[in-house]
Each structure stands twice: as structure tokens, then as C-alpha cells.
Coordinates of C-alpha atoms in Angstrom, one line a residue:
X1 CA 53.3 9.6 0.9
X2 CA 56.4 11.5 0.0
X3 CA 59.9 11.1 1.3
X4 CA 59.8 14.7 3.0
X5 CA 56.1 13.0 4.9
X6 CA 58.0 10.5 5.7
X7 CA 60.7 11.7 7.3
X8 CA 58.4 14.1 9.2
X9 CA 56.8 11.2 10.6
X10 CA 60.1 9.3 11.7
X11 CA 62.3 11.7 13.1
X12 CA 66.0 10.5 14.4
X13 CA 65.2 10.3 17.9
X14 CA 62.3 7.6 17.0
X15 CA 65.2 5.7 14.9
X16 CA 67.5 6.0 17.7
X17 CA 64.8 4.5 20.4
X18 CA 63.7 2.0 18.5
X19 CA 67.6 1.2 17.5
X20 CA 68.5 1.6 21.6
X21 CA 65.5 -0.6 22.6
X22 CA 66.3 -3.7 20.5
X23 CA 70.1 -3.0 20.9
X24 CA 69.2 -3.7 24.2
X25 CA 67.4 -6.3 23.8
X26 CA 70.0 -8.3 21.5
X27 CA 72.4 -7.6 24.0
X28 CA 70.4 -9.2 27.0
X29 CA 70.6 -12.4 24.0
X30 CA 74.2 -11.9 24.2
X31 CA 74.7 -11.7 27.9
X32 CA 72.3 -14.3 28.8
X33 CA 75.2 -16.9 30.1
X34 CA 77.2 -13.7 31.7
X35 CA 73.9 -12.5 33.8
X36 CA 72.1 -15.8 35.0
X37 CA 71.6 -16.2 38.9
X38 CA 73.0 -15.8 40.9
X39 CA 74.6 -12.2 39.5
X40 CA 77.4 -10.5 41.6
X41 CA 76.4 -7.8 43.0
X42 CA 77.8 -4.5 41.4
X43 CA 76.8 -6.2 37.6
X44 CA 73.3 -6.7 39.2
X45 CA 72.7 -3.4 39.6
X46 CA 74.6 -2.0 36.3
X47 CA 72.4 -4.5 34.6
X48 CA 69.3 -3.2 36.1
X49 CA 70.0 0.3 35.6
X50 CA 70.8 -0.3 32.3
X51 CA 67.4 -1.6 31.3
X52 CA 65.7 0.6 33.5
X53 CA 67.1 3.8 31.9
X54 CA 66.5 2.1 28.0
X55 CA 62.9 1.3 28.9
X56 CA 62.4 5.0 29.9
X57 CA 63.8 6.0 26.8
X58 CA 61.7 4.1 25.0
X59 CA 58.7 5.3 26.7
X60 CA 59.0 8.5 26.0
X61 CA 59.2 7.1 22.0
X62 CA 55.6 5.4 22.7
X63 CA 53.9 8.0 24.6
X64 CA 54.9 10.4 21.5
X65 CA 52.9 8.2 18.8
X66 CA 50.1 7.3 21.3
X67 CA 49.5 11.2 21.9
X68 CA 49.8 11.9 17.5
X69 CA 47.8 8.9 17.3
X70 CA 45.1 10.1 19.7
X71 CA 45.0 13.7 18.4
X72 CA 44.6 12.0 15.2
X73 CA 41.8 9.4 15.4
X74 CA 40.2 10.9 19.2
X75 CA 39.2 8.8 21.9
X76 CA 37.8 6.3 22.8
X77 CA 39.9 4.9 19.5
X78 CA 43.4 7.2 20.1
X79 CA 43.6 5.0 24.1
X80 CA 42.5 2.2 22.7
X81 CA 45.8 2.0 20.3
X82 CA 47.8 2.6 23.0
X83 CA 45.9 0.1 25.6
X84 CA 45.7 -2.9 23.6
X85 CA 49.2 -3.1 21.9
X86 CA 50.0 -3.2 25.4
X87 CA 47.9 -5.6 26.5
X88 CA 47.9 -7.9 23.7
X89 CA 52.0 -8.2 24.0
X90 CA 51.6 -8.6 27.7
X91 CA 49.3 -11.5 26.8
X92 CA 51.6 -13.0 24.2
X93 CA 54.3 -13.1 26.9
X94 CA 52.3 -14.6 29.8
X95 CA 51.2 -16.8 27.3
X96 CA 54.8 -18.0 26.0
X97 CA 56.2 -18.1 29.5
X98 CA 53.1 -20.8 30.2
X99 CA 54.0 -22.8 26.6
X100 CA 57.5 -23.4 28.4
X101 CA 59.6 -25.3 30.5
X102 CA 59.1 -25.5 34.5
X103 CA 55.7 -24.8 36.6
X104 CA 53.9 -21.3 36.2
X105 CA 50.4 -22.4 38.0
X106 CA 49.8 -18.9 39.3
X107 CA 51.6 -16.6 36.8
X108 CA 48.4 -14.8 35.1
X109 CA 46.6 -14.6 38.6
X110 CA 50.3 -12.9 40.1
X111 CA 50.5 -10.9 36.5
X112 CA 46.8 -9.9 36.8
X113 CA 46.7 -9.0 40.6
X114 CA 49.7 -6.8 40.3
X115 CA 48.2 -4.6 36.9
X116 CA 45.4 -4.4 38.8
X117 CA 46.8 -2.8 42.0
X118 CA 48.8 -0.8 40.0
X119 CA 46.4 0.9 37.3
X120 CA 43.6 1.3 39.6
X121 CA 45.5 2.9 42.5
X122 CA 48.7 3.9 41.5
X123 CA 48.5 5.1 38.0
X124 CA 44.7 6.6 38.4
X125 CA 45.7 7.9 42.1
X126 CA 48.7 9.5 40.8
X127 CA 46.6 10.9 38.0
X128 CA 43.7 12.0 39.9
X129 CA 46.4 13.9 42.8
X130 CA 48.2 15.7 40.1
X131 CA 45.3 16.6 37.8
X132 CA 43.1 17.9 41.2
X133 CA 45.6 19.8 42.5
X134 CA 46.1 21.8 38.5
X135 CA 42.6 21.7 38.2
X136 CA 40.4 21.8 41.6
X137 CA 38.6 19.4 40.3
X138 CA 38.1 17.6 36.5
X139 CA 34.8 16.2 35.3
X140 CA 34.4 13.2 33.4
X141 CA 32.0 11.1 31.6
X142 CA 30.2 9.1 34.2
X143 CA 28.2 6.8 31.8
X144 CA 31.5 5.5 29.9
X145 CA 33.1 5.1 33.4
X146 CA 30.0 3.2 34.9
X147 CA 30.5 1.0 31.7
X148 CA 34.3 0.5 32.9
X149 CA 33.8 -0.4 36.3
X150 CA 31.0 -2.7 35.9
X151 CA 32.8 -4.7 33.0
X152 CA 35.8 -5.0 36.6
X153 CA 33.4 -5.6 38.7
X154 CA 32.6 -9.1 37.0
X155 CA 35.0 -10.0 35.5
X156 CA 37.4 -9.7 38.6
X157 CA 34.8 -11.7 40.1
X158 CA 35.0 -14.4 37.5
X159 CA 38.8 -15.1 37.5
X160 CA 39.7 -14.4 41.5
X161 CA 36.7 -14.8 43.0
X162 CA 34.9 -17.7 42.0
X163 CA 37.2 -20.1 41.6
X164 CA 37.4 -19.9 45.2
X165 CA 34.6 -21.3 45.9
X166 CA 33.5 -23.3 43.3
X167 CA 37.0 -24.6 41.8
X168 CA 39.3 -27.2 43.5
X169 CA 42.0 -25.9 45.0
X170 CA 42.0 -22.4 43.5
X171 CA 41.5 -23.6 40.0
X172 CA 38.6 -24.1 37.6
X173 CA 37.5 -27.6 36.9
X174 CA 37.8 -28.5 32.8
X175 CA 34.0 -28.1 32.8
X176 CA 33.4 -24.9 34.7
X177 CA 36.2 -23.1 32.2
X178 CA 34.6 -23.8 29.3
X179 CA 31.8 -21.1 30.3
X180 CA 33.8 -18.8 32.1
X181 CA 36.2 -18.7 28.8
X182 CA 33.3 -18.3 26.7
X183 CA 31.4 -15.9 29.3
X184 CA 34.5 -13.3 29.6
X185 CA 35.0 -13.5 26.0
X186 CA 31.1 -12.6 24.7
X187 CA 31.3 -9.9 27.7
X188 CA 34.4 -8.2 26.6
X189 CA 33.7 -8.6 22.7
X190 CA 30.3 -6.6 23.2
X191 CA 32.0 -4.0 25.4
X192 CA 34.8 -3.2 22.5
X193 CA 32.1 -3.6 19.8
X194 CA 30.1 -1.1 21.8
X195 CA 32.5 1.0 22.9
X196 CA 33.9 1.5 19.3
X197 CA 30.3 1.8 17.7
X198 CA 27.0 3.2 19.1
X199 CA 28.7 4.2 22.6
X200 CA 31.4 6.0 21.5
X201 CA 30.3 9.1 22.8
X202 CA 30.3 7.9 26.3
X203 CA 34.1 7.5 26.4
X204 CA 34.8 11.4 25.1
X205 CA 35.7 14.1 27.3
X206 CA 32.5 16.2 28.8
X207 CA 34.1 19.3 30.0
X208 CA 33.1 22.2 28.4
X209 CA 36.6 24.1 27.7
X210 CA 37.9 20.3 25.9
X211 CA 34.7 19.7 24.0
X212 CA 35.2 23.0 22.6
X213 CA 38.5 22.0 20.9
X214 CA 37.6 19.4 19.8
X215 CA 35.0 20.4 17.6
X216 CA 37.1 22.9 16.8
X217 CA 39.5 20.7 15.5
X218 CA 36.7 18.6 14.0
X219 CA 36.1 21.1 11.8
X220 CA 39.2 22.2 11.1
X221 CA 40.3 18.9 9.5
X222 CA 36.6 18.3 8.2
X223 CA 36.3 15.0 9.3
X224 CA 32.9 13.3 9.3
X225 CA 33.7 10.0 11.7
X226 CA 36.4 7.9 12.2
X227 CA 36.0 5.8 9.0
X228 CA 36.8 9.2 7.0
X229 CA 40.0 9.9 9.3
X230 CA 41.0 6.9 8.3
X231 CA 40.7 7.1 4.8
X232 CA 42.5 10.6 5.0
X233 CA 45.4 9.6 7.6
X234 CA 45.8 6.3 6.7
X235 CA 49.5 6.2 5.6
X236 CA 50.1 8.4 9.2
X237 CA 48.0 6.2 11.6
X238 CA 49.6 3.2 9.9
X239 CA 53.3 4.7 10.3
X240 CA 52.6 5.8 13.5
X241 CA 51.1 2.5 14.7
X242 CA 54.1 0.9 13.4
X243 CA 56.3 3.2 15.8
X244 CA 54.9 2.6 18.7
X245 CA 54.5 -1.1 18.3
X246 CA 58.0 -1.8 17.2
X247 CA 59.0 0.7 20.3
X248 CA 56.9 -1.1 22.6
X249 CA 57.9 -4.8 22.1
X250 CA 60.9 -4.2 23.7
X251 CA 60.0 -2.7 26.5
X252 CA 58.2 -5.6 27.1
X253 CA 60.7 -7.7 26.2
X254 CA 63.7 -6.4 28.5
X255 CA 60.8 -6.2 31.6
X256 CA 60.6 -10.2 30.6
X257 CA 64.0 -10.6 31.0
X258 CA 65.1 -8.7 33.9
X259 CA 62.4 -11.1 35.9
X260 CA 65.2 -13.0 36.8
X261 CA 67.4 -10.3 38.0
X262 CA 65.0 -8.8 40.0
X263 CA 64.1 -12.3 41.7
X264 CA 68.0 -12.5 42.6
X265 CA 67.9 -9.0 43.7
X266 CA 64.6 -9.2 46.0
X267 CA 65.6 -12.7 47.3
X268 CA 69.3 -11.6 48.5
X269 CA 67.2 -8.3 50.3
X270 CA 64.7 -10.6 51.6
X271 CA 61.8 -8.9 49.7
X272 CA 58.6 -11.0 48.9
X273 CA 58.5 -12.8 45.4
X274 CA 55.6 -10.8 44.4
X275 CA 57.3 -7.7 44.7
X276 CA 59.4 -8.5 41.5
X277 CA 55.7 -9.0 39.6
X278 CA 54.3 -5.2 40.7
X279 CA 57.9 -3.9 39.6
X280 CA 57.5 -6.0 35.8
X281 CA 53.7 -4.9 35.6
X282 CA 54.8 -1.5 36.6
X283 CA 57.3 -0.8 34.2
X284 CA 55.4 -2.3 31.0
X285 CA 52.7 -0.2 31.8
X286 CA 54.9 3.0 31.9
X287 CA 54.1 4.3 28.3
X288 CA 50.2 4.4 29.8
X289 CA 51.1 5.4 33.1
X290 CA 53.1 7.9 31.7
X291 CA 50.1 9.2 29.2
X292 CA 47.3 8.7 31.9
X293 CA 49.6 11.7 34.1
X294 CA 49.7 13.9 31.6
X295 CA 46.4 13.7 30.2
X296 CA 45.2 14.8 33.7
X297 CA 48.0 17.5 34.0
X298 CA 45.8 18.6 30.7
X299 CA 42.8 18.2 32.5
X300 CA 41.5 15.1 30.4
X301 CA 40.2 12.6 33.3
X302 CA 38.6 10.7 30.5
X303 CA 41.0 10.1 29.1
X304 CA 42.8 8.9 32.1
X305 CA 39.8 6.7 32.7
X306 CA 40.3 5.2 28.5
X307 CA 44.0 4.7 29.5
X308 CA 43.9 3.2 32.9
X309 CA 40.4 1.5 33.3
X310 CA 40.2 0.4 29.5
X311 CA 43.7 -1.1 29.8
X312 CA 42.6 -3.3 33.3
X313 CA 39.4 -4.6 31.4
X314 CA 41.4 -5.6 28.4
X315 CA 43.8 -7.5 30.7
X316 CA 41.2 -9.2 32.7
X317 CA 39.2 -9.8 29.7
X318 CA 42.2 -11.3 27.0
X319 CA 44.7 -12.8 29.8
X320 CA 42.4 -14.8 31.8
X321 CA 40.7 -16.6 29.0
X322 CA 44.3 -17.0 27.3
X323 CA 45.5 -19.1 30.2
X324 CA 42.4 -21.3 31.1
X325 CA 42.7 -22.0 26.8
X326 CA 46.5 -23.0 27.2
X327 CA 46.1 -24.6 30.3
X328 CA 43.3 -27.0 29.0
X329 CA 45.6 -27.5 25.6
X330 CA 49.0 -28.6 27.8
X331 CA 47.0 -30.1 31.0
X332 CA 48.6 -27.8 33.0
X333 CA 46.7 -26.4 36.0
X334 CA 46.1 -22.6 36.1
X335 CA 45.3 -21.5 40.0
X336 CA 43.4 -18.2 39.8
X337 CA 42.0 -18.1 42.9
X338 CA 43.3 -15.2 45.1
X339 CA 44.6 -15.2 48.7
X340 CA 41.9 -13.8 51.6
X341 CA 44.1 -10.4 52.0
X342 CA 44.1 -9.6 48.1
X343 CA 40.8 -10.6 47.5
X344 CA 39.6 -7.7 50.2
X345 CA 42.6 -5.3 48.7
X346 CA 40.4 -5.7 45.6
X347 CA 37.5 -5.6 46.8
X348 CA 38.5 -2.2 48.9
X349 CA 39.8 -0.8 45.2
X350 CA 36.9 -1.6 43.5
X351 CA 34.1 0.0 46.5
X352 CA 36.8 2.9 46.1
X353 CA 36.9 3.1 42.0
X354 CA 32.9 3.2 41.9
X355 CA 32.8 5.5 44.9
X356 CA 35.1 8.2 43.4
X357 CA 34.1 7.9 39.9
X358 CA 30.8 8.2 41.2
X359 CA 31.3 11.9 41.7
X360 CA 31.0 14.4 38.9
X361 CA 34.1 16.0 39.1
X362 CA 36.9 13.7 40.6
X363 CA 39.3 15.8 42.8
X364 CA 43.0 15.7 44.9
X365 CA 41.4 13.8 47.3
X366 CA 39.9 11.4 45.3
X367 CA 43.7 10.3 44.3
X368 CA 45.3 10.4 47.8
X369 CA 42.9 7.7 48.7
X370 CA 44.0 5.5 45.9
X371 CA 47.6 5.9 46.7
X372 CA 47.0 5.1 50.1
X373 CA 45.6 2.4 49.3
X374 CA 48.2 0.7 47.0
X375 CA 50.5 1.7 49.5
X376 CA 48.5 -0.5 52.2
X377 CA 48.5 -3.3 49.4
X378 CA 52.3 -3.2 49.7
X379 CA 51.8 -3.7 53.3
X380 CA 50.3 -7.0 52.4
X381 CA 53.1 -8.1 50.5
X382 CA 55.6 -7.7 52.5
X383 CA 53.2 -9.4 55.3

């Protein structure tokens, strides 16, 4: 690739997000003494704002590549770039924060609980409300869906559910997480190898007027598959990976840090503790959440279901097995089991999910019942 490729790839507002996030972050390094609890109360909020407004910036950055990348490649593989570069960080960090000092028992089943309630009802309600109201109504592939919803189905099961009843005192025994590790892990490897193989179709868009384009575009570029894309765009997917990668580790990153500053905020307000966890979950999920909206804006609701759906089974599927590995390597106990009100609030979400993905053309009504129902499950945690 030349220098003038190049340089169309990278423009300077990419340079300057990726500069600003991990300026940021460096900073944050440098501040650490200046900004642990408790913070007075006028840096608190500078501080906040401050990340809040880099993080947006350098979402923007990552939505950019994750929409190049799939226009480039097509879904189900353009989402699944953008879902699991997310998710795999967000692992790595859960993970790390578990590897050090202090007690974190209930950290993945917190972490977990909050993407959740957040993909499946905010993010998809949101999407669904915005893209019904543009659109009357946007059909979607029901068989890649289905797939989606029953991969939730058990594995939310597995990690909130059944230790429950069959763990002691919330948590797995040594011998029951040997299987459920091994269980979730077979499950999600044949979904991906699936999904990325012989059932590929079943993730792609089925309305009529986007099917069209694509196989316009198809032919346009002459592409036979997404092995041949790849050998023809490899530089550009590569480039482009690296962009949104080295854009998105910082938002994760500078959500990690201001944990602690949004612990001292929410306890000097009186808020709940897991209120800081939904804001965190929230925020490094903004590059999908942000994609997921506009994809139904564009009248894509498959590709809100790759973004949001794909990106909860990756969680449940990587972070739960992740924990239960570490927590068997350090001794430490790992509590997954979920209080009686968020077990129903899931279970609600998930008879919802099924119910309105059931239809074949999800509507503006569809989503006003998801966002009513994370608003209830913010009820809960302030209860």
C-alpha cells in the first residue's frame, strides 16, 4: 500500500482520537495521587466530565472503522469485529481487576448483569423506538435471531441461575465448574464456528430494498466470499482493525478508572453501588450502542440484532468461563448467583426478547417495551 492509501485510511481526526484517548489516559497515570477518594467536589465532576467527553470522542473514532470495516467484509463478520474487540478487552479487564489486590467475589456477575440490562433493553429498545418510528416497521432475520436468543437463554441460565440452586452460597463448587466451563465454552465455540461458516446467511439482512444493495455492491467489487475480500483488502481491514482497536482500549481503560470516582460520587448522593456498574457497562459499550442506533435509523435491524445480541452472547460466553478459570487458579470464590429481583428482571427481558423478535417485522412498540423495562430494572436498584 502507498503512502497516499495510507494516508486515506488514517486521516488527522483518527490521529487526533487516538492521541486524545491515550493522552487521557496517561494523564489519569499522572493524577492518580491527586484524584483518589475521597475527591472534592468541583474536581469530581471536572474529572468526570473530562473523561466522559474524551470517551465520546473516541467513539465516534470506533464507530467510523466498525462501519468501513463492515461495508468492507459484511455482516455477520463486519459486527463481529466490532463486538468482540469489545468484549475481549472488557474480559481482559474483569479478568485483571480479579488477578489483583482486595475481594471482587461478585464482580463478573455485577459486570455481566449490568451489559445485560443494558444491550437488551436499552440499546435494542432505543434502537427498535428510533428505527420503528423511521421505518413503521423493519424486518429481520428470524432464524439468526432464534439462534441469538437461544444461545441467552442458556447460558444466562448456566451462570445466574443455577448456581442458585445447586452451588453453595451463590457459587459453583470446584467440581460443578469444571463442566459448566467446559459446557459454555463448546456451546459458544460452535455458535461462532457456525455463525462464521455454514450459517452465515442467517445473520444478513432480509429486507428486500438492503438485500438489493448488497448484491449490488457484491458485484460491484466482484467478490466471491469473505476469504477473497480478504485477500483483496487485506492491508485496509488490517489498518482499519488496528484503528479501532488502539481507539477502543482506552475507552475501556478511562471507564476502568473512573470506577472509583463514580463510587465516591454515587456514595456522597446516596445512590446504590450498582449504579456505578450500569454507568461503566454503559459507556464501554457506547461505540456499539452508538452503531446499533444508527444501523436501525438505516433500517438494518439485523444488524442491530449482530451488534447488540451477538455482543451479550460473547460476554456471557468468554467472561463467565474467564472468572470460574481464575477463580479456581487463585482460590478465590466467584458468586454468580443472582439476587430473586434480577433474576425475574432477566427472566422478564428474555420472555420479552423472544416475544418481540418473534415478530416479522419488529416495530416502535416493540422498543418502548424494552425501555420500560430497563427503566423498571433501575427501580430495582435503587430498591
Amino acid at each position: 500500500m502507498s503512502r497516499t492509501e495510507l494516508k486515506q485510511l488514517i486521516g488527522p481526526t483518527d490521529i487526533v482520537r487516538v492521541a486524545l484517548g491515550w493522552g487521557a489516559f496517561a494523564a489519569l497515570l499522572l493524577l492518580h495521587p491527586v484524584l483518589a477518594p475521597p475527591v472534592p467536589g468541583p474536581v469530581l465532576v471536572i474529572a468526570l466530565a473530562a473523561i466522559i467527553a474524551v470517551i465520546l470522542v473516541c467513539a465516534f473514532g470506533v464507530v467510523k472503522q466498525a462501519e468501513a470495516l463492515a461495508h468492507r467484509l459484511g455482516d455477520p463478520y463486519g459486527s463481529l469485529v466490532l463486538t468482540l474487540s469489545i468484549v475481549l478487552i472488557e474480559v481482559i479487564l474483569i479478568s485483571a481487576v480479579m488477578l489483583g489486590p482486595g475481594e471482587h467475589a461478585t464482580i463478573a456477575r455485577d459486570s455481566v448483569m449490568a451489559v445485560a440490562m443494558i444491550i437488551m433493553n436499552l440499546v435494542i429498545g432505543l434502537a427498535l423506538l428510533l428505527g420503528g418510528l423511521r421505518h413503521r416497521g423493519m424486518a429481520h432475520n428470524r432464524t439468526g435471531t432464534s439462534a441469538y436468543l437461544s444461545m441467552l437463554v442458556v447460558l444466562v441460565a448456566l451462570a445466574f441461575g443455577l448456581p442458585a440452586l445447586i452451588g453453595t452460597d451463590g457459587s459453583y463448587t470446584t467440581g460443578q465448574e469444571i463442566p459448566i466451563i467446559v459446557l459454555t465454552l463448546v456451546l459458544y465455540a460452535f455458535f461462532l464456528y457456525r455463525q462464521m461458516g455454514a450459517q452465515a446467511s442467517d445473520f444478513t439482512e432480509v429486507d428486500p430494498r438492503l438485500r438489493q444493495t448488497a448484491q449490488h455492491q457484491d458485484k460491484s467489487e466482484d467478490t466471491g466470499g469473505i476469504r477473497q475480500v480478504l485477500a483483496e483488502h487485506r492491508t485496509e481491514v488490517l489498518v482499519r482493525l488496528a484503528l479501532l482497536v488502539v481507539t477502543v482500549i482506552p475507552i475501556v481503560l478511562l471507564s476502568h478508572d473512573m470506577a472509583a470516582l463514580l463510587d465516591d460520587g454515587l456514595g456522597r448522593l446516596g445512590a446504590p453501588v450498582a449504579l456505578a456498574g450500569v454507568v461503566i457497562a454503559g459507556i464501554v459499550f457506547l461505540p456499539e450502542s452508538i452503531t446499533a442506533v444508527r444501523a436501525a435509523l438505516g433500517g438494518e435491524a439485523q444488524r442491530v440484532n449482530n451488534l447488540g445480541l451477538g455482543a451479550l452472547v460473547s460476554t456471557v460466553g468468554l467472561t463467565i468461563p474467564a472468572v470460574l478459570i481464575i477463580g479456581m487458579l487463585t482460590g478465590q470464590t466467584v458468586v454468580l448467583a443472582e439476587s430473586p429481583a434480577n433474576l425475574l428482571m432477566l427472566g422478564v427481558t428474555l420472555l420479552l426478547s423472544v416475544t418481540t423478535f418473534a415478530a416479522k417485522r419488529v416495530t416502535a412498540m416493540h422498543g418502548a417495551a424494552h425501555l420500560v423495562t430497563f427503566a423498571v430494572y433501575v427501580i430495582v436498584l435503587f430498591s
